[in-house]
Amino acid sequence: MTALLEINGLTKKFGGLTAVGDASFKVNDKEILSVIGPNGAGKSTLFKLISSFLRPTHGEVRFNGERISGLAPHIVARKGVVRTFQETTIFKDMTARQNVVVAHHLQSKASLLGHYAGTLTARRDEIDFHESAAEILEYLGLGHVQNEVARNLPHGYLRALGIAIGLAAKPQVLLLDEPFAGMNHDETMKAVEMVRGVRDRGITILLVEHDMKAVMKISDRIVVLNFGQMIAEGTPAEIQSNERVIEAYLGREDQEIGI
């Protein structure tokens, strides 16, 4: 498989604390790779480093062979590495469709002044963005609620709307931050199929998640962090039988790591 994203010796220190230490792994084109680990393992910091919301102390992230570490987050997103957040990017007083239309701003052909002036290019952008938003929402099973105000949507739909907002940026790599958090079993299984469907559109998925049953079901490969250090990398079957991973999760129910 072709490596689309390369994490090379990635390290982030906050004073004397090493939040992520010398992490190295590759994310292959069109795979689903999950990052797991106990609370405080460094997963969120790793995500922020990959999406360039934090600058690394050492190491680098390369996308399509190009170093993206240290670039502004919107530049990284425009290149094709897009991070979703849990619900912080959703405008609760807008409809689902309006949220996704706004998220298309990286694709705008018109300038900001052009949008204020209502130029032909700006009007064309608006038509294209509304059509694209409707298609994305329909694909994710949200077509029937596209005109609902976001604050009225159930939790599972808000999660799906967050993914729709990410897709509006036309990513090659989509970083999902706990996409199954707060869902019951049936909602989680639907969300798992939804994420697989996103991968089937040709998008590579990198996700952080605490729901180990979902992780084991959806992942092609898994990276495990503990106290900022990578302790394992492999298929779900390999991770389930890895003694270092089992030790890292001691004190929790075995079912949490899929055993």
JSON list of C-alpha atoms in Angstrom, two decimals, residues 27 45 68 71 81 108 113 119 122 127 155 157 166 185 204 210 221 249 258-259:
[
{"chain": "A", "resi": 27, "resn": "VAL", "atom": "CA", "xyz": [-0.97, 5.99, 7.24]},
{"chain": "A", "resi": 45, "resn": "THR", "atom": "CA", "xyz": [-1.71, 16.05, 21.24]},
{"chain": "A", "resi": 68, "resn": "ILE", "atom": "CA", "xyz": [3.41, 19.98, 6.44]},
{"chain": "A", "resi": 71, "resn": "LEU", "atom": "CA", "xyz": [2.25, 25.19, 8.31]},
{"chain": "A", "resi": 81, "resn": "VAL", "atom": "CA", "xyz": [-5.54, 16.93, 5.73]},
{"chain": "A", "resi": 108, "resn": "SER", "atom": "CA", "xyz": [-14.38, 29.29, -2.75]},
{"chain": "A", "resi": 113, "resn": "LEU", "atom": "CA", "xyz": [-14.97, 41.16, -1.52]},
{"chain": "A", "resi": 119, "resn": "THR", "atom": "CA", "xyz": [-20.32, 38.81, -8.16]},
{"chain": "A", "resi": 122, "resn": "ALA", "atom": "CA", "xyz": [-19.65, 34.32, -5.85]},
{"chain": "A", "resi": 127, "resn": "ILE", "atom": "CA", "xyz": [-25.04, 27.34, -6.04]},
{"chain": "A", "resi": 155, "resn": "HIS", "atom": "CA", "xyz": [-26.58, 13.54, 19.40]},
{"chain": "A", "resi": 157, "resn": "TYR", "atom": "CA", "xyz": [-26.96, 13.33, 13.96]},
{"chain": "A", "resi": 166, "resn": "GLY", "atom": "CA", "xyz": [-15.21, 17.82, 7.36]},
{"chain": "A", "resi": 185, "resn": "HIS", "atom": "CA", "xyz": [-24.64, 0.32, 20.54]},
{"chain": "A", "resi": 204, "resn": "THR", "atom": "CA", "xyz": [-8.17, 7.93, 4.20]},
{"chain": "A", "resi": 210, "resn": "HIS", "atom": "CA", "xyz": [-12.19, 5.23, 23.25]},
{"chain": "A", "resi": 221, "resn": "ARG", "atom": "CA", "xyz": [-4.54, -1.00, 11.66]},
{"chain": "A", "resi": 249, "resn": "TYR", "atom": "CA", "xyz": [-4.98, -1.21, 30.07]},
{"chain": "A", "resi": 258, "resn": "GLY", "atom": "CA", "xyz": [-11.65, -6.21, 22.74]},
{"chain": "A", "resi": 259, "resn": "ILE", "atom": "CA", "xyz": [-10.33, -9.30, 24.53]}
]
